[in-house]
């Protein structure tokens, strides 16, 4: 039996404590239900090293011009409690005092299991220092030295309406309604304090952080995530993903930086490109995912291999430019999703691509890679970065009395 919101709602709304006790006793999580729930609390926020779920709902918010520091603290406390409940498959907590008021939970996920829901929050640079230089919330002195808006980078033509934000929420679940429900309810609970700035829905994971289910494919049809950091690789996570206590901002220790990039793919020309060129662009075979110098997906690429026409993995191939071997050991944890927002009315072409999400210990890791990729990658003929966000994700919460951002605000 799965622990679902409907059962919890029935239990809580039942006739008094006896009814609630009965209903809850009747739906103790079975092994199947338990595996459907990702622990909310822990040293790191869930949704980073967690095995990637199938669906994404992402929203970036601006803080309302009237909001004060204490409003932010109150909202983050409310958000944390709501997020913790939703990740258990429960509705947003709170009674609905009267049918003359809106219900405590919007209800569309009622009856659905949690689907491994994780909700991950991050703070944008503007929360610390506004664009006009003001320190609205007394946080400027707490801004890590490494944390500033991303510089202009090659390969981008950014839409301001799909970039930035003072706070970002990444909700991931195997069920799209559950992921949407999570950001919808946080948006609703944040009313008056934050205003949604931009959002994206992702419909297919494009990176794996674990071996279960095999490597997924992106919209270009290639396996994506083969050489990604695995969520179980504590050494790599510690070296490349988690901010360490000594990195310069104590409050962010155990947290991570999130880079979000809306990367439009020019799908129609890509679909007309011949297979051998598609494979040369990435430096990998399309069907197997193997490097062009190997046979199996997980063979290590040989960047020194040459044949009669030159390097087997071309100088401008995506994996050559991005690989740790060719970047002084630099790595990031990719956790992106495919997206589509219908047809681009200006051109009649598909508005679709990769919603690139990557976590790292220092934003410089992304800047270094994108400077190289944005200027040299053979893939650039078929993609353009059109949206961008950078967020500092605080560490995880320790227990029921803790809340997102406590280490920053207190
Ligand atoms: C639409 C844009 C992109 C597509 C379709 C794409 C696709 C791929 C594919 C198919 C692979 C090979 C399989 C793998 O190891 O995961 C790969 C590897 C990689 N990509 Fe991308 N990627 C894109 C953008 C980016 C960006 C913007 C970055 C970072 C700035 C990036 C960083 C990497 C890294 C670090 C690797 C691993 C390379 C290696 O170690 O061999 N990618 N990507």
Tab-separated table of C-alpha atoms and ligand atoms in Angstrom:
chain	number	residue	atom	x	y	z
A	1	UNK	CA	0.000	0.000	0.000
A	2	UNK	CA	1.396	3.368	-0.889
A	3	UNK	CA	1.401	6.276	1.530
A	4	UNK	CA	-0.515	8.870	-0.403
A	5	UNK	CA	-1.752	12.364	0.203
A	6	UNK	CA	-5.365	11.217	-0.049
A	7	UNK	CA	-4.935	8.789	2.821
A	8	UNK	CA	-3.211	11.402	4.946
A	9	UNK	CA	-5.878	13.956	4.115
A	10	UNK	CA	-8.557	11.462	5.027
A	11	UNK	CA	-6.728	10.659	8.234
A	12	UNK	CA	-6.244	14.243	9.309
A	13	UNK	CA	-9.682	15.412	8.260
A	14	UNK	CA	-11.292	12.345	9.813
A	15	UNK	CA	-13.513	12.524	12.898
A	16	UNK	CA	-11.026	13.544	15.558
A	17	UNK	CA	-7.892	11.888	16.871
A	18	UNK	CA	-9.318	8.369	16.800
A	19	UNK	CA	-10.093	8.661	13.097
A	20	UNK	CA	-6.680	10.094	12.380
A	21	UNK	CA	-4.956	7.384	14.369
A	22	UNK	CA	-6.813	4.668	12.528
A	23	UNK	CA	-6.130	6.078	9.129
A	24	UNK	CA	-2.442	6.595	9.833
A	25	UNK	CA	-2.055	3.150	11.383
A	26	UNK	CA	-3.669	1.734	8.273
A	27	UNK	CA	-1.125	3.255	5.929
A	28	UNK	CA	2.234	2.696	7.549
A	29	UNK	CA	4.693	2.966	4.646
A	30	UNK	CA	5.436	-0.400	3.092
A	31	UNK	CA	8.852	-1.108	1.536
A	32	UNK	CA	7.515	0.105	-1.821
A	33	UNK	CA	6.189	3.332	-0.351
A	34	UNK	CA	9.360	3.966	1.619
A	35	UNK	CA	11.477	3.674	-1.540
A	36	UNK	CA	9.212	6.270	-3.109
A	37	UNK	CA	10.235	8.830	-0.469
A	38	UNK	CA	13.581	10.628	-0.400
A	39	UNK	CA	14.683	11.826	3.045
A	40	UNK	CA	14.231	15.571	3.325
A	41	UNK	CA	16.675	16.278	6.158
A	42	UNK	CA	20.417	15.638	6.027
A	43	UNK	CA	23.771	17.395	5.794
A	44	UNK	CA	23.130	18.248	2.136
A	45	UNK	CA	19.859	19.224	0.491
A	46	UNK	CA	18.153	16.389	-1.347
A	47	UNK	CA	17.899	16.800	-5.114
A	48	UNK	CA	21.623	17.204	-5.777
A	49	UNK	CA	23.323	13.837	-5.266
A	50	UNK	CA	19.900	12.104	-5.270
A	51	UNK	CA	19.399	9.777	-8.273
A	52	UNK	CA	17.773	11.940	-10.955
A	53	UNK	CA	13.972	11.679	-11.083
A	54	UNK	CA	12.034	11.728	-14.365
A	55	UNK	CA	10.465	15.188	-14.173
A	56	UNK	CA	11.395	18.721	-13.220
A	57	UNK	CA	9.512	21.865	-12.204
A	58	UNK	CA	11.845	24.813	-11.713
A	59	UNK	CA	10.885	28.341	-10.636
A	60	UNK	CA	13.035	31.391	-9.939
A	61	UNK	CA	11.605	34.185	-7.784
A	62	UNK	CA	12.382	37.815	-7.110
A	63	UNK	CA	11.862	39.150	-3.603
A	64	UNK	CA	8.990	41.658	-3.545
A	65	UNK	CA	10.076	45.274	-3.182
A	66	UNK	CA	8.097	45.576	0.064
A	67	UNK	CA	9.520	42.451	1.733
A	68	UNK	CA	11.772	42.739	4.782
A	69	UNK	CA	14.345	40.358	6.199
A	70	UNK	CA	11.865	38.955	8.747
A	71	UNK	CA	9.371	38.252	5.946
A	72	UNK	CA	12.023	36.182	4.185
A	73	UNK	CA	12.791	34.250	7.357
A	74	UNK	CA	9.081	33.594	7.938
A	75	UNK	CA	8.592	32.439	4.344
A	76	UNK	CA	11.619	30.138	4.367
A	77	UNK	CA	10.396	28.584	7.630
A	78	UNK	CA	6.945	27.992	6.130
A	79	UNK	CA	8.454	26.715	2.881
A	80	UNK	CA	10.666	24.227	4.702
A	81	UNK	CA	7.751	22.701	6.619
A	82	UNK	CA	5.642	22.521	3.459
A	83	UNK	CA	8.468	21.017	1.427
A	84	UNK	CA	9.217	18.413	4.071
A	85	UNK	CA	5.555	17.346	4.121
A	86	UNK	CA	5.220	17.260	0.328
A	87	UNK	CA	8.326	15.107	-0.054
A	88	UNK	CA	6.650	12.575	2.267
A	89	UNK	CA	3.663	12.542	-0.049
A	90	UNK	CA	1.609	14.541	2.444
A	91	UNK	CA	-0.323	17.720	1.673
A	92	UNK	CA	0.885	21.164	2.706
A	93	UNK	CA	0.377	21.187	6.491
A	94	UNK	CA	-2.238	23.311	8.163
A	95	UNK	CA	-5.941	23.148	8.737
A	96	UNK	CA	-8.438	24.876	6.489
A	97	UNK	CA	-10.352	26.835	9.109
A	98	UNK	CA	-13.417	27.538	7.021
A	99	UNK	CA	-14.750	26.796	3.568
A	100	UNK	CA	-14.848	30.546	3.114
A	101	UNK	CA	-11.028	30.394	2.866
A	102	UNK	CA	-8.768	28.690	0.318
A	103	UNK	CA	-7.705	25.166	1.286
A	104	UNK	CA	-4.269	24.681	2.907
A	105	UNK	CA	-3.191	22.574	-0.086
A	106	UNK	CA	-4.178	23.138	-3.713
A	107	UNK	CA	-5.157	19.474	-4.037
A	108	UNK	CA	-4.028	18.384	-7.499
A	109	UNK	CA	-1.524	15.893	-6.096
A	110	UNK	CA	-4.071	14.397	-3.696
A	111	UNK	CA	-3.886	10.616	-4.054
A	112	UNK	CA	-0.529	10.588	-5.852
A	113	UNK	CA	2.550	8.991	-4.279
A	114	UNK	CA	5.605	11.190	-3.696
A	115	UNK	CA	7.459	9.831	-6.717
A	116	UNK	CA	10.824	10.444	-4.982
A	117	UNK	CA	10.025	14.157	-4.809
A	118	UNK	CA	12.917	16.402	-3.822
A	119	UNK	CA	12.730	20.166	-3.419
A	120	UNK	CA	15.984	22.079	-3.504
A	121	UNK	CA	16.356	25.786	-2.816
A	122	UNK	CA	19.078	28.250	-3.817
A	123	UNK	CA	19.733	31.966	-3.287
A	124	UNK	CA	20.664	34.294	-6.152
A	125	UNK	CA	23.410	36.950	-5.911
A	126	UNK	CA	20.725	39.689	-5.830
A	127	UNK	CA	19.578	38.512	-2.402
A	128	UNK	CA	22.948	39.619	-1.018
A	129	UNK	CA	23.514	42.750	-3.047
A	130	UNK	CA	20.786	44.163	-5.299
A	131	UNK	CA	21.641	45.233	-8.854
A	132	UNK	CA	21.772	48.862	-7.682
A	133	UNK	CA	24.279	47.926	-4.964
A	134	UNK	CA	21.922	48.139	-1.992
A	135	UNK	CA	22.063	45.626	0.844
A	136	UNK	CA	18.315	45.125	1.282
A	137	UNK	CA	18.417	42.321	3.811
A	138	UNK	CA	21.687	42.899	5.659
A	139	UNK	CA	23.266	39.938	3.864
A	140	UNK	CA	25.963	41.664	1.768
A	141	UNK	CA	28.742	40.775	4.198
A	142	UNK	CA	27.714	37.117	4.007
A	143	UNK	CA	28.043	36.859	0.238
A	144	UNK	CA	30.810	34.360	-0.563
A	145	UNK	CA	33.671	35.914	-2.532
A	146	UNK	CA	33.162	33.289	-5.257
A	147	UNK	CA	29.513	34.288	-5.674
A	148	UNK	CA	28.763	37.050	-8.176
A	149	UNK	CA	26.489	37.159	-11.222
A	150	UNK	CA	27.972	35.058	-13.995
A	151	UNK	CA	30.088	37.089	-16.434
A	152	UNK	CA	29.077	37.368	-20.089
A	153	UNK	CA	30.024	34.067	-21.706
A	154	UNK	CA	30.478	32.940	-25.286
A	155	UNK	CA	27.649	30.971	-26.861
A	156	UNK	CA	24.862	32.861	-25.111
A	157	UNK	CA	22.146	35.292	-26.122
A	158	UNK	CA	20.278	35.592	-22.860
A	159	UNK	CA	16.674	36.525	-22.380
A	160	UNK	CA	16.435	38.561	-19.189
A	161	UNK	CA	12.881	37.311	-18.671
A	162	UNK	CA	14.242	33.756	-18.389
A	163	UNK	CA	17.314	34.532	-16.309
A	164	UNK	CA	18.346	35.400	-12.780
A	165	UNK	CA	16.168	35.528	-9.693
A	166	UNK	CA	16.799	36.039	-5.965
A	167	UNK	CA	15.624	32.561	-4.954
A	168	UNK	CA	15.264	29.394	-7.045
A	169	UNK	CA	13.374	26.192	-6.364
A	170	UNK	CA	14.112	22.928	-8.171
A	171	UNK	CA	11.404	20.292	-7.655
A	172	UNK	CA	12.051	16.846	-9.125
A	173	UNK	CA	9.732	13.842	-9.031
A	174	UNK	CA	8.923	10.837	-11.151
A	175	UNK	CA	5.421	12.316	-11.450
A	176	UNK	CA	5.029	15.654	-13.290
A	177	UNK	CA	1.953	16.665	-11.290
A	178	UNK	CA	3.795	16.135	-8.013
A	179	UNK	CA	6.739	18.282	-9.148
A	180	UNK	CA	4.420	21.019	-10.405
A	181	UNK	CA	2.320	20.869	-7.248
A	182	UNK	CA	5.447	21.488	-5.166
A	183	UNK	CA	6.509	24.721	-6.890
A	184	UNK	CA	2.911	25.881	-7.224
A	185	UNK	CA	2.324	25.572	-3.496
A	186	UNK	CA	5.613	27.236	-2.555
A	187	UNK	CA	4.726	30.090	-4.933
A	188	UNK	CA	1.343	30.397	-3.245
A	189	UNK	CA	2.853	30.332	0.259
A	190	UNK	CA	5.410	32.958	-0.776
A	191	UNK	CA	2.765	35.404	-1.974
A	192	UNK	CA	3.561	38.907	-0.759
A	193	UNK	CA	7.222	38.052	-0.127
A	194	UNK	CA	8.354	36.687	-3.501
A	195	UNK	CA	7.130	37.010	-7.067
A	196	UNK	CA	7.735	34.272	-9.630
A	197	UNK	CA	10.158	35.562	-12.272
A	198	UNK	CA	10.582	32.609	-14.629
A	199	UNK	CA	9.902	28.909	-14.668
A	200	UNK	CA	10.671	25.813	-16.704
A	201	UNK	CA	9.216	22.318	-16.815
A	202	UNK	CA	11.521	19.435	-17.713
A	203	UNK	CA	10.102	16.234	-19.133
A	204	UNK	CA	13.008	13.836	-19.462
A	205	UNK	CA	16.185	13.603	-17.445
A	206	UNK	CA	19.321	14.116	-19.495
A	207	UNK	CA	21.883	13.057	-16.953
A	208	UNK	CA	22.162	10.210	-14.562
A	209	UNK	CA	23.843	10.412	-11.193
A	210	UNK	CA	23.474	6.680	-10.620
A	211	UNK	CA	23.665	3.487	-12.631
A	212	UNK	CA	20.014	2.368	-12.193
A	213	UNK	CA	18.021	2.348	-15.418
A	214	UNK	CA	20.981	3.069	-17.692
A	215	UNK	CA	22.084	6.378	-19.138
A	216	UNK	CA	19.221	8.541	-20.466
A	217	UNK	CA	19.345	10.315	-23.838
A	218	UNK	CA	19.013	14.009	-24.574
A	219	UNK	CA	16.871	15.449	-27.394
A	220	UNK	CA	19.788	15.047	-29.808
A	221	UNK	CA	19.450	11.311	-29.262
A	222	UNK	CA	22.781	10.857	-27.463
A	223	UNK	CA	23.347	9.176	-24.122
A	224	UNK	CA	23.989	11.962	-21.654
A	225	UNK	CA	25.649	11.577	-18.273
A	226	UNK	CA	28.026	8.701	-19.048
A	227	UNK	CA	30.981	10.370	-17.328
A	228	UNK	CA	28.946	12.410	-14.871
A	229	UNK	CA	29.718	12.456	-11.142
A	230	UNK	CA	27.794	9.655	-9.458
A	231	UNK	CA	25.651	10.534	-6.445
A	232	UNK	CA	27.360	7.759	-4.478
A	233	UNK	CA	30.899	8.950	-5.223
A	234	UNK	CA	31.540	10.776	-1.938
A	235	UNK	CA	35.140	11.571	-2.820
A	236	UNK	CA	34.177	13.298	-6.096
A	237	UNK	CA	31.218	15.047	-4.443
A	238	UNK	CA	33.496	16.352	-1.697
A	239	UNK	CA	36.097	17.515	-4.188
A	240	UNK	CA	33.865	19.034	-6.885
A	241	UNK	CA	30.287	19.568	-5.614
A	242	UNK	CA	29.927	20.335	-1.882
A	243	UNK	CA	31.172	23.697	-0.629
A	244	UNK	CA	33.610	22.981	2.218
A	245	UNK	CA	33.513	24.856	5.533
A	246	UNK	CA	36.871	26.425	4.720
A	247	UNK	CA	35.856	27.643	1.259
A	248	UNK	CA	35.175	31.165	2.485
A	249	UNK	CA	31.557	31.371	3.646
A	250	UNK	CA	30.861	29.221	6.692
A	251	UNK	CA	27.076	29.311	6.269
A	252	UNK	CA	27.356	27.596	2.876
A	253	UNK	CA	29.414	24.638	4.114
A	254	UNK	CA	27.709	21.445	2.910
A	255	UNK	CA	25.834	23.444	0.273
A	256	UNK	CA	26.552	23.787	-3.422
A	257	UNK	CA	26.255	26.240	-6.301
A	258	UNK	CA	23.598	25.603	-8.925
A	259	UNK	CA	24.032	26.840	-12.494
A	260	UNK	CA	20.836	26.713	-14.580
A	261	UNK	CA	21.058	27.307	-18.324
A	262	UNK	CA	18.170	27.142	-20.758
A	263	UNK	CA	19.971	25.817	-23.840
A	264	UNK	CA	17.898	25.996	-26.994
A	265	UNK	CA	18.640	23.274	-29.549
A	266	UNK	CA	18.232	23.940	-33.251
A	267	UNK	CA	16.557	20.618	-33.680
A	268	UNK	CA	15.576	20.836	-37.359
A	269	UNK	CA	19.117	21.347	-38.743
A	270	UNK	CA	20.417	18.753	-36.284
A	271	UNK	CA	17.904	16.239	-37.620
A	272	UNK	CA	19.214	16.844	-41.150
A	273	UNK	CA	22.850	16.292	-40.175
A	274	UNK	CA	24.433	12.984	-41.173
A	275	UNK	CA	25.121	10.424	-38.462
A	276	UNK	CA	28.914	10.540	-38.808
A	277	UNK	CA	28.909	14.295	-38.267
A	278	UNK	CA	26.569	14.057	-35.263
A	279	UNK	CA	28.997	11.560	-33.755
A	280	UNK	CA	31.994	13.769	-34.551
A	281	UNK	CA	30.280	16.702	-32.812
A	282	UNK	CA	30.138	14.815	-29.512
A	283	UNK	CA	33.108	12.462	-29.993
A	284	UNK	CA	30.876	9.495	-29.194
A	285	UNK	CA	28.863	6.889	-31.100
A	286	UNK	CA	25.161	7.641	-31.108
A	287	UNK	CA	23.771	4.136	-30.626
A	288	UNK	CA	26.135	2.763	-27.991
A	289	UNK	CA	27.339	5.985	-26.388
A	290	UNK	CA	30.914	4.670	-26.614
A	291	UNK	CA	33.720	7.152	-27.268
A	292	UNK	CA	34.841	7.155	-30.925
A	293	UNK	CA	38.061	5.525	-29.676
A	294	UNK	CA	36.245	2.656	-27.898
A	295	UNK	CA	33.524	0.010	-28.132
A	296	UNK	CA	31.545	0.195	-24.912
A	297	UNK	CA	29.784	3.171	-23.400
A	298	UNK	CA	32.004	3.316	-20.351
A	299	UNK	CA	35.337	2.907	-22.180
A	300	UNK	CA	37.686	5.775	-21.345
A	301	UNK	CA	38.077	8.127	-24.320
A	302	UNK	CA	41.578	8.170	-25.800
A	303	UNK	CA	42.210	11.782	-26.677
A	304	UNK	CA	45.638	10.955	-28.142
A	305	UNK	CA	44.329	8.519	-30.781
A	306	UNK	CA	44.833	9.647	-34.396
A	307	UNK	CA	43.984	8.109	-37.749
A	308	UNK	CA	44.739	9.140	-41.341
A	309	UNK	CA	42.418	12.147	-41.117
A	310	UNK	CA	43.612	13.439	-37.725
A	311	UNK	CA	42.460	13.057	-34.096
A	312	UNK	CA	39.773	10.340	-33.786
A	313	UNK	CA	37.972	12.509	-31.233
A	314	UNK	CA	38.099	15.825	-33.098
A	315	UNK	CA	39.722	18.917	-31.641
A	316	UNK	CA	36.332	20.618	-31.326
A	317	UNK	CA	34.344	17.590	-30.128
A	318	UNK	CA	32.175	18.322	-27.082
A	319	UNK	CA	33.682	15.633	-24.878
A	320	UNK	CA	37.276	16.553	-25.700
A	321	UNK	CA	36.675	20.146	-24.616
A	322	UNK	CA	34.608	19.226	-21.540
A	323	UNK	CA	36.555	16.230	-20.214
A	324	UNK	CA	38.271	16.464	-16.845
A	325	UNK	CA	41.545	15.199	-18.379
A	326	UNK	CA	41.692	18.291	-20.567
A	327	UNK	CA	40.650	20.761	-17.860
A	328	UNK	CA	43.078	20.149	-15.039
A	329	UNK	CA	40.770	17.604	-13.378
A	330	UNK	CA	37.773	19.981	-13.263
A	331	UNK	CA	34.375	18.271	-12.932
A	332	UNK	CA	30.747	19.266	-12.280
A	333	UNK	CA	27.614	17.281	-11.411
A	334	UNK	CA	25.103	17.577	-14.272
A	335	UNK	CA	21.407	17.085	-13.487
A	336	UNK	CA	19.582	18.533	-16.487
A	337	UNK	CA	16.277	17.847	-18.220
A	338	UNK	CA	14.883	18.100	-21.729
A	339	UNK	CA	12.358	20.875	-22.163
A	340	UNK	CA	9.956	22.070	-24.818
A	341	UNK	CA	7.806	25.166	-24.838
A	342	UNK	CA	5.990	24.467	-28.092
A	343	UNK	CA	6.672	26.174	-31.411
A	344	UNK	CA	8.723	29.349	-31.801
A	345	UNK	CA	6.156	31.531	-33.568
A	346	UNK	CA	8.860	33.686	-35.193
A	347	UNK	CA	10.435	30.792	-37.082
A	348	UNK	CA	7.903	27.966	-36.964
A	349	UNK	CA	10.557	25.745	-35.398
A	350	UNK	CA	10.469	23.729	-32.217
A	351	UNK	CA	11.349	25.663	-29.071
A	352	UNK	CA	13.097	22.840	-27.276
A	353	UNK	CA	16.422	21.890	-25.818
A	354	UNK	CA	18.299	21.121	-22.664
A	355	UNK	CA	17.493	22.728	-19.345
A	356	UNK	CA	21.042	22.358	-18.071
A	357	UNK	CA	21.305	22.134	-14.295
A	358	UNK	CA	24.712	21.584	-12.760
A	359	UNK	CA	25.980	21.630	-9.196
A	360	UNK	CA	29.501	22.575	-8.207
A	361	UNK	CA	31.697	23.775	-5.370
A	362	UNK	CA	32.617	27.050	-7.095
A	363	UNK	CA	30.834	28.834	-9.989
A	364	UNK	CA	34.268	29.251	-11.595
A	365	UNK	CA	34.043	25.575	-12.591
A	366	UNK	CA	31.156	26.378	-14.943
A	367	UNK	CA	32.707	29.635	-16.162
A	368	UNK	CA	35.934	27.836	-17.096
A	369	UNK	CA	34.066	25.128	-19.005
A	370	UNK	CA	31.645	27.442	-20.778
A	371	UNK	CA	34.407	29.847	-21.863
A	372	UNK	CA	35.972	26.896	-23.624
A	373	UNK	CA	32.813	25.241	-24.907
A	374	UNK	CA	31.120	28.505	-25.897
A	375	UNK	CA	33.996	29.459	-28.165
A	376	UNK	CA	35.208	26.110	-29.492
A	377	UNK	CA	32.519	23.430	-29.256
A	378	UNK	CA	31.357	21.868	-32.548
A	379	UNK	CA	27.948	21.657	-30.840
A	380	UNK	CA	27.589	25.451	-31.023
A	381	UNK	CA	26.244	25.194	-34.569
A	382	UNK	CA	23.164	23.520	-33.073
A	383	UNK	CA	22.640	25.187	-29.684
A	384	UNK	CA	22.413	28.573	-27.993
A	385	UNK	CA	22.238	29.412	-24.304
A	386	UNK	CA	19.136	31.606	-23.931
A	387	UNK	CA	18.479	31.636	-20.162
A	388	UNK	CA	20.762	31.609	-17.149
A	389	UNK	CA	20.733	31.534	-13.373
A	390	UNK	CA	23.288	31.093	-10.613
A	391	UNK	CA	22.231	30.218	-7.057
A	392	UNK	CA	23.974	29.350	-3.800
A	393	UNK	CA	22.161	26.363	-2.317
A	394	UNK	CA	22.452	26.233	1.493
A	395	UNK	CA	23.241	22.977	3.305
A	396	UNK	CA	20.499	20.554	4.239
A	397	UNK	CA	18.283	20.901	7.292
A	398	UNK	CA	19.074	18.971	10.466
A	399	UNK	CA	15.536	18.194	11.660
A	400	UNK	CA	12.013	19.495	12.237
A	401	UNK	CA	13.147	22.743	13.944
A	402	UNK	CA	15.572	23.657	11.199
A	403	UNK	CA	14.730	25.657	8.070
A	404	UNK	CA	16.260	26.487	4.689
A	405	UNK	CA	18.805	29.275	5.045
A	406	UNK	CA	19.001	29.313	8.853
A	407	UNK	CA	22.807	29.294	8.719
A	408	UNK	CA	22.672	32.380	6.471
A	409	UNK	CA	20.108	34.433	8.350
A	410	UNK	CA	20.942	33.641	12.001
B	1	LIG	C1	22.601	21.314	-25.277
B	1	LIG	C2	23.788	21.327	-24.719
B	1	LIG	C3	24.549	20.090	-24.339
B	1	LIG	C4	24.410	18.806	-24.775
B	1	LIG	C5	23.377	18.270	-25.765
B	1	LIG	C6	25.409	18.010	-24.113
B	1	LIG	C7	25.588	16.652	-24.284
B	1	LIG	C8	26.620	15.908	-23.764
B	1	LIG	C9	26.893	14.536	-24.083
B	1	LIG	C10	26.078	13.663	-25.021
B	1	LIG	C11	27.985	14.147	-23.378
B	1	LIG	C12	28.693	12.791	-23.416
B	1	LIG	C13	28.220	11.819	-22.402
B	1	LIG	C14	28.608	12.152	-20.978
B	1	LIG	O1	29.723	11.880	-20.514
B	1	LIG	O2	27.739	12.701	-20.295
B	1	LIG	C15	28.393	15.298	-22.597
B	1	LIG	C16	29.459	15.341	-21.738
B	1	LIG	C17	29.806	16.410	-20.974
B	1	LIG	N1	29.244	17.661	-21.007
B	1	LIG	FE1	27.740	18.261	-22.192
B	1	LIG	N2	26.127	18.825	-23.284
B	1	LIG	C18	25.644	20.097	-23.406
B	1	LIG	C19	26.092	21.208	-22.740
B	1	LIG	C20	27.101	21.218	-21.797
B	1	LIG	C21	27.521	22.369	-21.043
B	1	LIG	C22	26.931	23.773	-21.174
B	1	LIG	C23	28.508	21.959	-20.213
B	1	LIG	C24	29.290	22.741	-19.208
B	1	LIG	C25	29.552	24.033	-19.307
B	1	LIG	C26	28.709	20.544	-20.446
B	1	LIG	C27	29.614	19.761	-19.782
B	1	LIG	C28	29.853	18.437	-20.077
B	1	LIG	C29	30.840	17.642	-19.368
B	1	LIG	C30	31.737	18.103	-18.216
B	1	LIG	C31	30.820	16.368	-19.954
B	1	LIG	C32	31.699	15.162	-19.595
B	1	LIG	C33	32.839	15.083	-20.561
B	1	LIG	C34	33.742	13.889	-20.272
B	1	LIG	O3	34.248	13.803	-19.141
B	1	LIG	O4	33.920	13.071	-21.147
B	1	LIG	N3	27.847	20.128	-21.420
B	1	LIG	N4	27.551	16.354	-22.863
